[in-house]
PDB file of C-alpha atoms in Angstrom:
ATOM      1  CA  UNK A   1      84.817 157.432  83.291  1.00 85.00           C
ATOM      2  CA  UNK A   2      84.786 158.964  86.716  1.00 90.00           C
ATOM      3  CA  UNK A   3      84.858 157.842  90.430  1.00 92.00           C
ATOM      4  CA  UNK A   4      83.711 159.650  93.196  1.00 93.00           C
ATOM      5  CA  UNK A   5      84.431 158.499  97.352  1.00 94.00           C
ATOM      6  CA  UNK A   6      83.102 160.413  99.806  1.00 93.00           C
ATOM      7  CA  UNK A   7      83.431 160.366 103.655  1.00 90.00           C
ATOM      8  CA  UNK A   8      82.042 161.909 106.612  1.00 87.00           C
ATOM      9  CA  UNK A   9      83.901 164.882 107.296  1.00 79.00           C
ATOM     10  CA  UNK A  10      84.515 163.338 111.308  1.00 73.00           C
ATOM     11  CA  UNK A  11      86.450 160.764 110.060  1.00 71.00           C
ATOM     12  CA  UNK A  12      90.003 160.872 109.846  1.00 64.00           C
ATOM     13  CA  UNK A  13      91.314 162.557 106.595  1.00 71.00           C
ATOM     14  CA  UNK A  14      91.870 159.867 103.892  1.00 82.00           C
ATOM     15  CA  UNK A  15      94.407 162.142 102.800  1.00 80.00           C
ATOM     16  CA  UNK A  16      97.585 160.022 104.557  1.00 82.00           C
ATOM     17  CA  UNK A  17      95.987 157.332 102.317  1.00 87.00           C
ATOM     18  CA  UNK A  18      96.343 159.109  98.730  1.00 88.00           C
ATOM     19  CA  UNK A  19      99.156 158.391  97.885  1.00 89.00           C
ATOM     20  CA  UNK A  20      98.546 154.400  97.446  1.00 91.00           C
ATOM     21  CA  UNK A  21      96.030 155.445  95.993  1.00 92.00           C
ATOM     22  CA  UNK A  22      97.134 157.236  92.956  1.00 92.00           C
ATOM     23  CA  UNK A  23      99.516 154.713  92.474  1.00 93.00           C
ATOM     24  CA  UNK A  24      96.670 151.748  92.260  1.00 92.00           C
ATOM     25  CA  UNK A  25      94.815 153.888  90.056  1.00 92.00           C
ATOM     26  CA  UNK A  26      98.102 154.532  87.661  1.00 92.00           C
ATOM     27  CA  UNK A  27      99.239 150.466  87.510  1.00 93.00           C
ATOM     28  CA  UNK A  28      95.951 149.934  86.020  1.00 92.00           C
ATOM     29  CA  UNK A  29      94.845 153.958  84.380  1.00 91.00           C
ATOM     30  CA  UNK A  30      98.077 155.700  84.225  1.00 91.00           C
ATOM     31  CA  UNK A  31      95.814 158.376  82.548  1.00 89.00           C
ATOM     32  CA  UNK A  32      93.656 160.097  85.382  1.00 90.00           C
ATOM     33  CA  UNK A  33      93.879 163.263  87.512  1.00 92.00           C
ATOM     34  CA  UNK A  34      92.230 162.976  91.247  1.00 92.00           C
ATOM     35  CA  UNK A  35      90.862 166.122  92.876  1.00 92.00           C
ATOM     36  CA  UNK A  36      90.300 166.604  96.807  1.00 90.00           C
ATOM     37  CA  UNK A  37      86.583 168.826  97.679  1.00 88.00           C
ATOM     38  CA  UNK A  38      84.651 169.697 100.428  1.00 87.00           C
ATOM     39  CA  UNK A  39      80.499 169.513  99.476  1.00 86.00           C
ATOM     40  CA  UNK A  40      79.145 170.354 102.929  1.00 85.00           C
ATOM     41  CA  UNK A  41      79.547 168.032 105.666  1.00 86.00           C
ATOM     42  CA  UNK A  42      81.422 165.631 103.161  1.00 89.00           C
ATOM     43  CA  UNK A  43      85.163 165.035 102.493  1.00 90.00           C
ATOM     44  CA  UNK A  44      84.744 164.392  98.315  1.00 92.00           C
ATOM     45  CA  UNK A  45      87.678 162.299  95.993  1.00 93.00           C
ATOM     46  CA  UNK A  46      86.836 162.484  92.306  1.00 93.00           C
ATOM     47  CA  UNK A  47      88.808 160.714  90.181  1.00 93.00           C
ATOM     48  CA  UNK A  48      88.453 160.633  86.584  1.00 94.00           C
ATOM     49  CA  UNK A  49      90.585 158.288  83.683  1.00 91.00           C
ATOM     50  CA  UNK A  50      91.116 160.110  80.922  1.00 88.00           C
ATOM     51  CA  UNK A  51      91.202 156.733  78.515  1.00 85.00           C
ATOM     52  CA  UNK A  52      89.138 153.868  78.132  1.00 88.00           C
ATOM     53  CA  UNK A  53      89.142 150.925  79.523  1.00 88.00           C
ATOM     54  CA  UNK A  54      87.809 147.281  78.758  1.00 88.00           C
ATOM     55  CA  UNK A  55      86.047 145.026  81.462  1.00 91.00           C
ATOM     56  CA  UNK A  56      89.240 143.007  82.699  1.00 92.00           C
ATOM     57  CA  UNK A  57      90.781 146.541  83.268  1.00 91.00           C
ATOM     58  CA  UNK A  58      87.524 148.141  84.932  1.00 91.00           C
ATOM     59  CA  UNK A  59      87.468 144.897  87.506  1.00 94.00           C
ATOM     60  CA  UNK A  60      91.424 145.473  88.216  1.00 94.00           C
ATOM     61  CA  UNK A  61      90.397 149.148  89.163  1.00 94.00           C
ATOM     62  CA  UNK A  62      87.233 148.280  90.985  1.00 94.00           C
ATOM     63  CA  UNK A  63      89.822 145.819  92.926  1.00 95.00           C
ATOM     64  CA  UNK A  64      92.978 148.406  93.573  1.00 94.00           C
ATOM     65  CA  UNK A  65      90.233 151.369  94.819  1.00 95.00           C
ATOM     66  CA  UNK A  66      88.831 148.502  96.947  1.00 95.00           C
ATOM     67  CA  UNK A  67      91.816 147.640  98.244  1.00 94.00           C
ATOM     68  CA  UNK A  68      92.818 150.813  99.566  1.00 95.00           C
ATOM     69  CA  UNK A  69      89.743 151.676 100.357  1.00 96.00           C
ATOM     70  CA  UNK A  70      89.807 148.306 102.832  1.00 95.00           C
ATOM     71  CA  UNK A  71      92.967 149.293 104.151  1.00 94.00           C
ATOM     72  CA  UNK A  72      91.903 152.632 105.546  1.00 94.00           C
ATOM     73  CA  UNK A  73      89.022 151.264 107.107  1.00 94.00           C
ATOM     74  CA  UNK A  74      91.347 148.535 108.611  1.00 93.00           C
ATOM     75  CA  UNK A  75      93.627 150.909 109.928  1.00 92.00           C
ATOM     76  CA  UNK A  76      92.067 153.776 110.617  1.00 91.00           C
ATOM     77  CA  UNK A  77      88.422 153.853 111.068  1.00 92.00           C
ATOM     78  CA  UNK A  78      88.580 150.125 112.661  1.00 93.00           C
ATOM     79  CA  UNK A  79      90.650 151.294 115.934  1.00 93.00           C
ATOM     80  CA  UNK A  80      88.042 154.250 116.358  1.00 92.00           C
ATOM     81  CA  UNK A  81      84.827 152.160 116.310  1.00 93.00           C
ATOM     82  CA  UNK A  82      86.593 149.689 118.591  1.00 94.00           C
ATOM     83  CA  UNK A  83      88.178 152.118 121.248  1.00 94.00           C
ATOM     84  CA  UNK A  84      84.410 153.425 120.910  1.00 93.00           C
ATOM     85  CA  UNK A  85      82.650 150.144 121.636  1.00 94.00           C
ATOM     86  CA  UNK A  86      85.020 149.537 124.742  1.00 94.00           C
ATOM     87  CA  UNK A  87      84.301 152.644 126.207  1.00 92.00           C
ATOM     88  CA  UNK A  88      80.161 152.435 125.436  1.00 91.00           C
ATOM     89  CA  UNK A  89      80.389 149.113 126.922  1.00 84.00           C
ATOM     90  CA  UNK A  90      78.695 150.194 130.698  1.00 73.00           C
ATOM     91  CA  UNK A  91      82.403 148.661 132.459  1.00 78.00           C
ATOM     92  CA  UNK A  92      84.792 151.414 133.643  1.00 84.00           C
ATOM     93  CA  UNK A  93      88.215 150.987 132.227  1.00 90.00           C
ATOM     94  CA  UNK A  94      91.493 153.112 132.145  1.00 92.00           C
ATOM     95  CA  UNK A  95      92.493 154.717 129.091  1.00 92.00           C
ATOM     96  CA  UNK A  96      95.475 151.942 129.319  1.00 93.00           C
ATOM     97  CA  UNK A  97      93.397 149.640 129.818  1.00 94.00           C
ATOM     98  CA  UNK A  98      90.772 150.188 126.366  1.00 94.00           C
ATOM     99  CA  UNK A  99      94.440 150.482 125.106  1.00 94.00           C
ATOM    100  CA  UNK A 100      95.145 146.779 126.017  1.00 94.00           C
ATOM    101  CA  UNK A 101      91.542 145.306 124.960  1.00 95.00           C
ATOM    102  CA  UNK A 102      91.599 147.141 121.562  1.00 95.00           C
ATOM    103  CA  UNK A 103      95.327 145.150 121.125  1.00 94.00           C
ATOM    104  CA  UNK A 104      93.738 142.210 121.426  1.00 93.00           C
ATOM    105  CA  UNK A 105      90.719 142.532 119.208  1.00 93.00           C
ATOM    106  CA  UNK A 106      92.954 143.853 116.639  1.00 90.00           C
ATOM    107  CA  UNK A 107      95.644 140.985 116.970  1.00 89.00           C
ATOM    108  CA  UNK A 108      92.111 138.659 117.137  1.00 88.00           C
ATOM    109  CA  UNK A 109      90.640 140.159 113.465  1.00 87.00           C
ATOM    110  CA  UNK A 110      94.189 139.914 112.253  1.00 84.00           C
ATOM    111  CA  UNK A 111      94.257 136.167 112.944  1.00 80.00           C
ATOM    112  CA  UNK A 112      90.548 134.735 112.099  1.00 75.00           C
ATOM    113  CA  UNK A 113      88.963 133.591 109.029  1.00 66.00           C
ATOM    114  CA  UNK A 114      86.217 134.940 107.837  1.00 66.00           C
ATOM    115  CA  UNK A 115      82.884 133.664 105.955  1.00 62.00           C
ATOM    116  CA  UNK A 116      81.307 135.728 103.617  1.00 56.00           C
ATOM    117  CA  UNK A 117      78.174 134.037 101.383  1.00 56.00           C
ATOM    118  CA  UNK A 118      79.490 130.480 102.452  1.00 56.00           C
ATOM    119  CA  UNK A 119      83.085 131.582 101.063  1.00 57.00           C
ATOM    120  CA  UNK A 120      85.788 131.042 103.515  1.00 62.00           C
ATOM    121  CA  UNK A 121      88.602 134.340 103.354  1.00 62.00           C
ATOM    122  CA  UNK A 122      92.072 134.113 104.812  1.00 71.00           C
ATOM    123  CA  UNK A 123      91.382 137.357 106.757  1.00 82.00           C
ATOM    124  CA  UNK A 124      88.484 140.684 107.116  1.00 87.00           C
ATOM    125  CA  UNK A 125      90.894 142.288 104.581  1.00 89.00           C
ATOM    126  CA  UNK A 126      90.152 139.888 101.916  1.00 89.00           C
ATOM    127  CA  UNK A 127      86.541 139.611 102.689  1.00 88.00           C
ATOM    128  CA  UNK A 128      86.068 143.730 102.653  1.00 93.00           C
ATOM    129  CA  UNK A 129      88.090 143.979  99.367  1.00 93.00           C
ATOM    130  CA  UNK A 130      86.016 141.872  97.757  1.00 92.00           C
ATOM    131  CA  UNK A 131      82.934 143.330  98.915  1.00 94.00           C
ATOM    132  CA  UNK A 132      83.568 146.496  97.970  1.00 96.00           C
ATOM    133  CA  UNK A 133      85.019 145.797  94.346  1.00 95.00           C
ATOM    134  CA  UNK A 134      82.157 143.644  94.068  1.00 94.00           C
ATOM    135  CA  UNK A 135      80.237 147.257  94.360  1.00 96.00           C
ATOM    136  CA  UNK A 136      82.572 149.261  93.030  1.00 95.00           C
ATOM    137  CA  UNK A 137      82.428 146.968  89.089  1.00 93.00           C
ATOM    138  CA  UNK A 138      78.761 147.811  89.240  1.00 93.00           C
ATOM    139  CA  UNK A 139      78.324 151.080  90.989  1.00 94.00           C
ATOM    140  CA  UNK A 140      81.186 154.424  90.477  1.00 92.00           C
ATOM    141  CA  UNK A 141      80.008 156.656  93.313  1.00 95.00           C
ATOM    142  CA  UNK A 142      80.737 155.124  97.460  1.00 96.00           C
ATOM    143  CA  UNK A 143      79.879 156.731 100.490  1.00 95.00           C
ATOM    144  CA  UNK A 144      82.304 154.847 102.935  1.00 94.00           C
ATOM    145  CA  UNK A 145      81.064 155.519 106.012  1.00 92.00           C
ATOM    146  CA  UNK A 146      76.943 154.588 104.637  1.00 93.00           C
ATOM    147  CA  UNK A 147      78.478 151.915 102.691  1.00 95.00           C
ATOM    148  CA  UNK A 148      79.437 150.346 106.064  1.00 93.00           C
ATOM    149  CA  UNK A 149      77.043 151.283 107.988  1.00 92.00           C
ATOM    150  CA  UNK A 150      74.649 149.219 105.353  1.00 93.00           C
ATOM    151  CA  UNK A 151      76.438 147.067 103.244  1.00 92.00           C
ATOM    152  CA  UNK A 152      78.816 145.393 106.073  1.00 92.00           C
ATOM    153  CA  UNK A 153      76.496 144.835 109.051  1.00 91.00           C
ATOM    154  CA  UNK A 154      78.150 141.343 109.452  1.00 88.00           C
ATOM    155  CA  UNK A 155      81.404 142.841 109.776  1.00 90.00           C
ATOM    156  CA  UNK A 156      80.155 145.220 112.013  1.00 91.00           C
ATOM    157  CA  UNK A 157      78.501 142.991 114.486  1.00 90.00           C
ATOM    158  CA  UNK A 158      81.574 140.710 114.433  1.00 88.00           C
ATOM    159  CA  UNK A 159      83.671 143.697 115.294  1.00 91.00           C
ATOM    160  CA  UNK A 160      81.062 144.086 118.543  1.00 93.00           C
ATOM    161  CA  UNK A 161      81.711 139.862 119.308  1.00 90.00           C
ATOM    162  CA  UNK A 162      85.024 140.525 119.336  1.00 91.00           C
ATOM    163  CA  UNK A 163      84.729 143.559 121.297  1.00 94.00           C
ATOM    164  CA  UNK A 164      82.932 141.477 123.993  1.00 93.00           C
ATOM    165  CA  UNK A 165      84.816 138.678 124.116  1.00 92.00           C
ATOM    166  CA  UNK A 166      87.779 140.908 124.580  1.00 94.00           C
ATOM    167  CA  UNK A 167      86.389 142.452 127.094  1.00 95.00           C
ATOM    168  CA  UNK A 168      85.756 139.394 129.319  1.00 94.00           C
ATOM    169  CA  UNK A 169      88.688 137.957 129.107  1.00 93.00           C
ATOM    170  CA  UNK A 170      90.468 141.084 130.386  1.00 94.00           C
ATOM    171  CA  UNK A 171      87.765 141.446 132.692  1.00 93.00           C
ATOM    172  CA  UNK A 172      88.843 137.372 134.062  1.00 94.00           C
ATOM    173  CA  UNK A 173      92.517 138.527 133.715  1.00 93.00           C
ATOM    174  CA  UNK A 174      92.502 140.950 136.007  1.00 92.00           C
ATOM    175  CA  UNK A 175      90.418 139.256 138.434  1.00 93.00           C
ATOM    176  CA  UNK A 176      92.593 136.713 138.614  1.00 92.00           C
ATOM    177  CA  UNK A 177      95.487 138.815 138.841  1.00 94.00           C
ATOM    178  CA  UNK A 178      93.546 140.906 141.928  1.00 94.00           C
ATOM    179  CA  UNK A 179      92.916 137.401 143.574  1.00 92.00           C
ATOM    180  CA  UNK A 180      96.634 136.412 143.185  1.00 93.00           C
ATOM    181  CA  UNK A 181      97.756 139.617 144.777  1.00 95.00           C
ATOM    182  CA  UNK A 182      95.266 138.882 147.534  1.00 93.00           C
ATOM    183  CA  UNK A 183      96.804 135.653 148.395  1.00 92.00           C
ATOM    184  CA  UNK A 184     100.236 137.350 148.034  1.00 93.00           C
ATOM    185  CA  UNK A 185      99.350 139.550 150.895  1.00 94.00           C
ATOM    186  CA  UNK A 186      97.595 137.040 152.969  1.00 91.00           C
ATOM    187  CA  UNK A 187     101.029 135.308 152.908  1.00 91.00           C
ATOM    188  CA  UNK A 188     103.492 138.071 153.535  1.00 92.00           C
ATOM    189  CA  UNK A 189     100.778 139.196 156.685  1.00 92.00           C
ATOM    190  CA  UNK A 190     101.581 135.613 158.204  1.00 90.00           C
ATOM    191  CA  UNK A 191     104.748 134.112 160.204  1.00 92.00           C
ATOM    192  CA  UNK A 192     106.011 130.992 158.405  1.00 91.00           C
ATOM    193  CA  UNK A 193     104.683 127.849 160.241  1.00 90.00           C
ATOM    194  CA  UNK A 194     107.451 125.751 158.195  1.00 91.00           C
ATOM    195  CA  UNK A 195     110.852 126.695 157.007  1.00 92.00           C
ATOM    196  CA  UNK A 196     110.840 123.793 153.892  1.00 94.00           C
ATOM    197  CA  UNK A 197     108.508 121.879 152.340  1.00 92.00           C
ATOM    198  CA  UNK A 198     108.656 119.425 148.900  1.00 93.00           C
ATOM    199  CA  UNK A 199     105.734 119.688 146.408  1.00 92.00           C
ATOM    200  CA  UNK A 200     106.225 116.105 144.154  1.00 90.00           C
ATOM    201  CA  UNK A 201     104.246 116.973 140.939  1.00 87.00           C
ATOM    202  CA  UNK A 202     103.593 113.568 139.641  1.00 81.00           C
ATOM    203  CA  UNK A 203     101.030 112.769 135.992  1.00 78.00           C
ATOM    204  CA  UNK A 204      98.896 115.560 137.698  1.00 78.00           C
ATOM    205  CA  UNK A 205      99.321 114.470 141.036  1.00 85.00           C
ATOM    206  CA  UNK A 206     100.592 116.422 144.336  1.00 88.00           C
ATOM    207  CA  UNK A 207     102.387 115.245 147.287  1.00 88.00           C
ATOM    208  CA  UNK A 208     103.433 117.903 149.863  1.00 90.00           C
ATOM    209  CA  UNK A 209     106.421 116.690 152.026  1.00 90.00           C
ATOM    210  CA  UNK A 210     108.708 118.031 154.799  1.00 90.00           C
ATOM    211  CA  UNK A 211     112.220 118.588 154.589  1.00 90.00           C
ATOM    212  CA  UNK A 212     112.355 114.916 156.193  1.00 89.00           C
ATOM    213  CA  UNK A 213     110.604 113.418 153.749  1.00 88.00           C
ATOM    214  CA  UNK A 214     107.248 112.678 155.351  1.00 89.00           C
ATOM    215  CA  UNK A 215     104.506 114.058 154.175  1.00 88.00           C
ATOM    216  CA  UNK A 216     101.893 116.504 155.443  1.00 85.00           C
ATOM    217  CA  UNK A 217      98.858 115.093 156.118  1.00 79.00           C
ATOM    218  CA  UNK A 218      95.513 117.173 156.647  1.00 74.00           C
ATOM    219  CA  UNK A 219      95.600 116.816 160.401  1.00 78.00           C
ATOM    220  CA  UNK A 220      98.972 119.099 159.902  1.00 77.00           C
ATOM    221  CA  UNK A 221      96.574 121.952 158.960  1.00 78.00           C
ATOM    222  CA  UNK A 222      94.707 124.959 160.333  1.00 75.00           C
ATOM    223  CA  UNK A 223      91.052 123.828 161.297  1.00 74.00           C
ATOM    224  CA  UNK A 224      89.832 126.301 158.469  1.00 71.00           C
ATOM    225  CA  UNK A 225      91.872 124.892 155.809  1.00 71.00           C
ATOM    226  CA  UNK A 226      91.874 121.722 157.029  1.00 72.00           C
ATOM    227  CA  UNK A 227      87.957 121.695 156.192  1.00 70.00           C
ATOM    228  CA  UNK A 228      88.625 123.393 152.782  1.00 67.00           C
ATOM    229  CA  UNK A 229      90.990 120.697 152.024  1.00 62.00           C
ATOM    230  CA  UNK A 230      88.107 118.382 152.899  1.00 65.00           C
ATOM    231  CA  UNK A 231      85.805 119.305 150.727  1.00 65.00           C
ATOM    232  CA  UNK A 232      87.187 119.496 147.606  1.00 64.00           C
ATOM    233  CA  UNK A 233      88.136 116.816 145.096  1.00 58.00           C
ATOM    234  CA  UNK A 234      90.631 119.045 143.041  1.00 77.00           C
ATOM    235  CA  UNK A 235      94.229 118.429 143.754  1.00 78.00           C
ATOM    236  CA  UNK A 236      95.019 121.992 143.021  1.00 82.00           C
ATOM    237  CA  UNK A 237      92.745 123.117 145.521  1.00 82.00           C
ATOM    238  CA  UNK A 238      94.198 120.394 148.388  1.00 82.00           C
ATOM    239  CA  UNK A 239      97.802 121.332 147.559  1.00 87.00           C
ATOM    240  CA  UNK A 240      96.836 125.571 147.758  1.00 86.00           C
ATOM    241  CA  UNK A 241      94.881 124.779 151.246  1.00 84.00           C
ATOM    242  CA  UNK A 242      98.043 122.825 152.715  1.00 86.00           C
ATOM    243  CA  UNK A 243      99.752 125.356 151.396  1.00 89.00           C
ATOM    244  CA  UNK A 244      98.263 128.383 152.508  1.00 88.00           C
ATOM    245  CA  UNK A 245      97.933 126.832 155.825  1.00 86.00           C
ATOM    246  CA  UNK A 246     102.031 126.134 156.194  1.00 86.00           C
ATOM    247  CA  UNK A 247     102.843 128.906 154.451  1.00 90.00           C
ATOM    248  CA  UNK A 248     106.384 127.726 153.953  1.00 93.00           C
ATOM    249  CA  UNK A 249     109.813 129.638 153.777  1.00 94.00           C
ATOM    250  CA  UNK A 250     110.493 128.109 151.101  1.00 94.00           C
ATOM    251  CA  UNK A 251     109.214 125.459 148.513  1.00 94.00           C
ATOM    252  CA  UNK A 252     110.880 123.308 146.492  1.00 93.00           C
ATOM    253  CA  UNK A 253     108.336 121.942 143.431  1.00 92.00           C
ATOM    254  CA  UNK A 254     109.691 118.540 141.752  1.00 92.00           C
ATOM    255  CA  UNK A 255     108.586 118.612 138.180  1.00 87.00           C
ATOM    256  CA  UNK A 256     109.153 117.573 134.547  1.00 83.00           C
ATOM    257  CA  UNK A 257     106.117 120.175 133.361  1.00 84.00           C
ATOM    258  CA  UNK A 258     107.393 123.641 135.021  1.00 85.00           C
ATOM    259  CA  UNK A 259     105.280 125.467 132.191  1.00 87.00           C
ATOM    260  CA  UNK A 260     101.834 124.068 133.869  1.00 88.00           C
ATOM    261  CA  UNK A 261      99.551 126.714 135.025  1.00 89.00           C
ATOM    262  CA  UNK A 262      98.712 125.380 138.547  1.00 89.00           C
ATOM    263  CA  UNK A 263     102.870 125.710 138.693  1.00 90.00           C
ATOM    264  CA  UNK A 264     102.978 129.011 137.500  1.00 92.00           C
ATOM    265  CA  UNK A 265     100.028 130.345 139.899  1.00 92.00           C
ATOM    266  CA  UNK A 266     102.129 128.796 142.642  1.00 92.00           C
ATOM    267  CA  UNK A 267     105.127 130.611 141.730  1.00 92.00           C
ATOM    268  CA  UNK A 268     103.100 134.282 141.363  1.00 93.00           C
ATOM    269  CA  UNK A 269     101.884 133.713 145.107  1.00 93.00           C
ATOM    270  CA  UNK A 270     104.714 132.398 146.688  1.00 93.00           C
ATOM    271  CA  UNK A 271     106.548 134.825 144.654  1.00 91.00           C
ATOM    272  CA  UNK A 272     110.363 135.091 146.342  1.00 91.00           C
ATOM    273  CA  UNK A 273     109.802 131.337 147.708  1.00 93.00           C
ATOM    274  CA  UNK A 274     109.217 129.111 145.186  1.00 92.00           C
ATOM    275  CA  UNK A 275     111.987 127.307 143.043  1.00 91.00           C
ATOM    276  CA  UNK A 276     111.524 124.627 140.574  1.00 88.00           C
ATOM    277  CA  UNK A 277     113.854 121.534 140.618  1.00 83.00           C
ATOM    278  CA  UNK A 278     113.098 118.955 136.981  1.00 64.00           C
ATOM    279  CA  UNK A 279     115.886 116.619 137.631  1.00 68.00           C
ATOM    280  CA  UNK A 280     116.639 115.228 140.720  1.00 70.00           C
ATOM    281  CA  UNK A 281     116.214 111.665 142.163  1.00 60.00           C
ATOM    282  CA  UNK A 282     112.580 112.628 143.704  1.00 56.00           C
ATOM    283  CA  UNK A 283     111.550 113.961 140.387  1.00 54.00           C
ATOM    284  CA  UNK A 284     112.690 110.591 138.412  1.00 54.00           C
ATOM    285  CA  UNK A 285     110.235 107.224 138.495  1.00 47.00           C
ATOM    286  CA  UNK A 286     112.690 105.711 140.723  1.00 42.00           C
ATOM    287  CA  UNK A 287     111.679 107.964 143.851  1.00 41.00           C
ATOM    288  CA  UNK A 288     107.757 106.950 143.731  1.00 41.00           C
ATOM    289  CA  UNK A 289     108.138 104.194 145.570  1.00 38.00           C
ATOM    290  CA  UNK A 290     109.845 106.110 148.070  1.00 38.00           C
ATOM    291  CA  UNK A 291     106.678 108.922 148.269  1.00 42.00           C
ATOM    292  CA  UNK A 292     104.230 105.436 147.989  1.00 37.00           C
ATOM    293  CA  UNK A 293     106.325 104.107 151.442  1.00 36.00           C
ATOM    294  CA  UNK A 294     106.394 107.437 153.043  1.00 34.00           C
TER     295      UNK A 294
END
């Protein structure tokens, strides 16, 4: 009985992969020799067992070759197509950057199900083993690179999904992070218009006081901001406009949820400025009444 997998010469050797390989073959075979070829633009591995085997034992080897099989396309032909996709993708990124996306489709595939034939797989690894032993019980000669190309078109357009999704979320990343380090140097460019100021984070609310304890009101405000503040309904937008506008020495933020985004964007632009205080009197219950009065 003989196997024979062949790969397109361009892909990475299988070679670094032979080793687990002979050994899957020998828990199940331990009778076999494997030989390497070249047959033109092909990379060739015939195997052949030298004693026979019954069905349970051909499925066992259809499952170990499939395996390993899975686990070179996993970890070495995966990363190519992806780093591939990035870069075909018509946006300009830096080599660290495709670096970056690629880590996050890969940590992505590592950590989804997947559905198969209205079968439900831990992970891609499962699914792809079982697809290929499912060919390999009925068919002894695989062409891994066609056999992917035809036989795991699913697989493939997921891997694009991901690819894209990836992609736009780095793509929001950064422009968040650009339009944080915007607003970091409209602040350093302007001369403090208040040397303290108290933001009371209260069940999603936000009162901005003085250091005297009375609050700023609107009227405090640049005309520009003053209108921005205006015209929205979002707190998080009112308490950046009052803000911006003061741009304070320092800030003092009065919280029990420090780990809250809208506190954490605060604390990128007013990097240097900003501390958090969760348990003082103005951050207990007993000090609304005092923020209601003032």
């Amino acid at each position: 009985m003989k196997y024979l997998i062949s790969f397109d010469q361009r892909d990475e050797p299988f070679r670094s992969c032979l080793q687990d390989l002979r050994e899957g073959i020998r828990s199940v075979c331990p009778a076999f020799d494997m030989k390497e070829m070249g047959m033109g633009e092909r990379y060739v591995i015939l195997i052949r067992l030298k004693q026979w085997m019954d069905e349970k034992q051909r499925d066992r080897m259809a499952w170990q070759v499939g395996k390993i099989l899975t686990r070179y396309i996993c970890d070495h032909l995966e990363p190519k197509w992806i780093n591939k996709m990035i870069q075909s993708s018509h946006h300009y990124f830096t080599k660290k950057e495709i670096g970056q996306i690629q880590q996050q489709v890969l940590e992505q595939l590592e950590t989804s199900a997947w559905e198969c034939q209205q079968v439900i797989y831990r992970s891609r690894r499962e699914k792809l083993e079982k697809q290929i032993a499912g060919f390999l019980k009925e068919n002894h000669h695989i062409a891994l690179d066609g056999f992917v190309s035809f036989r795991l078109k699913t697989y493939r357009k997921t891997l694009m999904a991901c690819v894209e999704e990836a992609i736009q979320a780095y793509r929001l990343k950064r422009q968040y992070h650009e339009f944080i380090e915007l607003l970091r140097m409209f602040i350093e460019s302007r001369p403090p218009k208040i040397g303290l100021v108290h933001v009371i984070h209260d069940n999603q609310q936000f009162h901005v006081l003085k250091a005297d304890g009375t609050p700023v009101l609107d009227k405090d405000l640049e005309p520009v901001f003053m209108e921005m503040a205006d015209q929205t309904a979002s707190q998080k937008d009112h308490l950046m406009s009052i803000l911006l506008s003061m741009t304070p020495e320092r800030i003092i933020i009065h919280t029990t949820s420090p780990d809250e985004n809208v506190i954490k964007t605060l604390m990128q632009i007013f990097e240097g400025r900003v501390m958090t205080c969760d348990g003082c009197s103005q951050c207990q219950p007993s000090a609304r009444p005092f923020l209601e009065d003032a």
